[in-house]
Amino acid sequence: MCREEVETSNHLFLHCKVAKDLWGLTFSLFGCHWVISDSVKNHLASWKGGKGKKDPRKTWKMALLCLMWCLWNERNRRFFEEVEMPLFCLKDHFCVFFIFGSWRSTLCM
């Protein structure tokens, strides 16, 4: 997607500069610090969430799914349609998708 390295799942979803920006946004939304894993498999395994009265695991998993969905859609847009969404618009789409559960943002369309 970034055209800087060979596109592997690890690069696309974790190490690409676009992915890193979206991960940074996600972590800041939750007020946490995180080290990106070396592989998607290890990263998914580390997203277990916490325990307590209000279990954040569902919210974490939703954020993870939204982020990966946004990255995959943007990758396909760039590859198949040769259209690149600006990063700030991609961040807006992620927030709308995550918060409202819908890809209906009219921002940057």
GROMACS .gro file of C-alpha atoms in nm:
model
  109
    1MET     CA    1   0.000   0.000   0.000
    2CYS     CA    2   0.282   0.241   0.081
    3ARG     CA    3   0.491   0.116  -0.211
    4GLU     CA    4   0.802   0.122   0.009
    5GLU     CA    5   0.836  -0.250   0.081
    6VAL     CA    6   0.708  -0.584  -0.043
    7GLU     CA    7   0.344  -0.614   0.056
    8THR     CA    8   0.304  -0.891   0.310
    9SER     CA    9   0.022  -0.923   0.561
   10ASN     CA   10   0.263  -0.821   0.838
   11HIS     CA   11   0.372  -0.511   0.650
   12LEU     CA   12   0.023  -0.414   0.532
   13PHE     CA   13  -0.150  -0.449   0.870
   14LEU     CA   14   0.132  -0.357   1.109
   15HIS     CA   15   0.446  -0.197   0.969
   16CYS     CA   16   0.335   0.015   0.672
   17LYS     CA   17   0.345   0.388   0.751
   18VAL     CA   18  -0.032   0.410   0.692
   19ALA     CA   19  -0.095   0.119   0.930
   20LYS     CA   20   0.136   0.269   1.192
   21ASP     CA   21  -0.056   0.597   1.182
   22LEU     CA   22  -0.389   0.418   1.227
   23TRP     CA   23  -0.248   0.207   1.511
   24GLY     CA   24  -0.120   0.524   1.675
   25LEU     CA   25  -0.466   0.679   1.648
   26THR     CA   26  -0.627   0.366   1.793
   27PHE     CA   27  -0.391   0.353   2.089
   28SER     CA   28  -0.439   0.723   2.159
   29LEU     CA   29  -0.818   0.679   2.154
   30PHE     CA   30  -0.778   0.422   2.431
   31GLY     CA   31  -0.509   0.618   2.613
   32CYS     CA   32  -0.258   0.337   2.602
   33HIS     CA   33   0.095   0.269   2.486
   34TRP     CA   34   0.165  -0.038   2.279
   35VAL     CA   35   0.451  -0.200   2.097
   36ILE     CA   36   0.356  -0.333   1.755
   37SER     CA   37   0.431  -0.704   1.729
   38ASP     CA   38   0.649  -0.856   1.461
   39SER     CA   39   0.363  -1.051   1.304
   40VAL     CA   40  -0.014  -1.025   1.265
   41LYS     CA   41  -0.051  -1.360   1.441
   42ASN     CA   42   0.140  -1.239   1.749
   43HIS     CA   43  -0.039  -0.905   1.744
   44LEU     CA   44  -0.381  -1.071   1.739
   45ALA     CA   45  -0.277  -1.300   2.024
   46SER     CA   46  -0.177  -1.000   2.235
   47TRP     CA   47  -0.523  -0.838   2.207
   48LYS     CA   48  -0.684  -1.020   2.496
   49GLY     CA   49  -0.815  -0.722   2.687
   50GLY     CA   50  -0.858  -0.700   3.061
   51LYS     CA   51  -1.087  -0.831   3.327
   52GLY     CA   52  -1.319  -0.649   3.559
   53LYS     CA   53  -1.668  -0.516   3.583
   54LYS     CA   54  -1.652  -0.347   3.242
   55ASP     CA   55  -1.477  -0.590   3.011
   56PRO     CA   56  -1.294  -0.392   2.739
   57ARG     CA   57  -1.223  -0.699   2.525
   58LYS     CA   58  -1.521  -0.646   2.296
   59THR     CA   59  -1.425  -0.284   2.236
   60TRP     CA   60  -1.062  -0.378   2.169
   61LYS     CA   61  -1.166  -0.650   1.926
   62MET     CA   62  -1.402  -0.411   1.747
   63ALA     CA   63  -1.122  -0.156   1.712
   64LEU     CA   64  -0.892  -0.424   1.575
   65LEU     CA   65  -1.148  -0.540   1.320
   66CYS     CA   66  -1.234  -0.185   1.214
   67LEU     CA   67  -0.870  -0.095   1.169
   68MET     CA   68  -0.791  -0.401   0.961
   69TRP     CA   69  -1.107  -0.353   0.753
   70CYS     CA   70  -1.012   0.010   0.682
   71LEU     CA   71  -0.658  -0.089   0.585
   72TRP     CA   72  -0.779  -0.369   0.357
   73ASN     CA   73  -1.034  -0.145   0.185
   74GLU     CA   74  -0.776   0.130   0.133
   75ARG     CA   75  -0.527  -0.122  -0.003
   76ASN     CA   76  -0.787  -0.245  -0.253
   77ARG     CA   77  -0.885   0.111  -0.347
   78ARG     CA   78  -0.522   0.194  -0.423
   79PHE     CA   79  -0.455  -0.129  -0.607
   80PHE     CA   80  -0.772  -0.177  -0.811
   81GLU     CA   81  -0.906   0.176  -0.854
   82GLU     CA   82  -0.572   0.360  -0.844
   83VAL     CA   83  -0.721   0.612  -0.603
   84GLU     CA   84  -0.546   0.706  -0.281
   85MET     CA   85  -0.744   0.846   0.012
   86PRO     CA   86  -0.551   1.110   0.210
   87LEU     CA   87  -0.440   0.985   0.550
   88PHE     CA   88  -0.656   1.234   0.743
   89CYS     CA   89  -0.964   1.106   0.554
   90LEU     CA   90  -0.871   0.746   0.624
   91LYS     CA   91  -0.844   0.833   0.994
   92ASP     CA   92  -1.187   0.998   0.979
   93HIS     CA   93  -1.335   0.691   0.813
   94PHE     CA   94  -1.182   0.466   1.077
   95CYS     CA   95  -1.328   0.677   1.359
   96VAL     CA   96  -1.674   0.685   1.201
   97PHE     CA   97  -1.665   0.312   1.131
   98PHE     CA   98  -1.545   0.232   1.482
   99ILE     CA   99  -1.774   0.468   1.672
  100PHE     CA  100  -2.091   0.429   1.467
  101GLY     CA  101  -2.034   0.085   1.317
  102SER     CA  102  -2.100   0.219   0.971
  103TRP     CA  103  -1.893   0.312   0.668
  104ARG     CA  104  -2.128   0.601   0.588
  105SER     CA  105  -1.907   0.897   0.654
  106THR     CA  106  -1.948   1.172   0.396
  107LEU     CA  107  -1.613   1.319   0.494
  108CYS     CA  108  -1.361   1.328   0.211
  109MET     CA  109  -1.586   1.151  -0.037
   0.00000   0.00000   0.00000
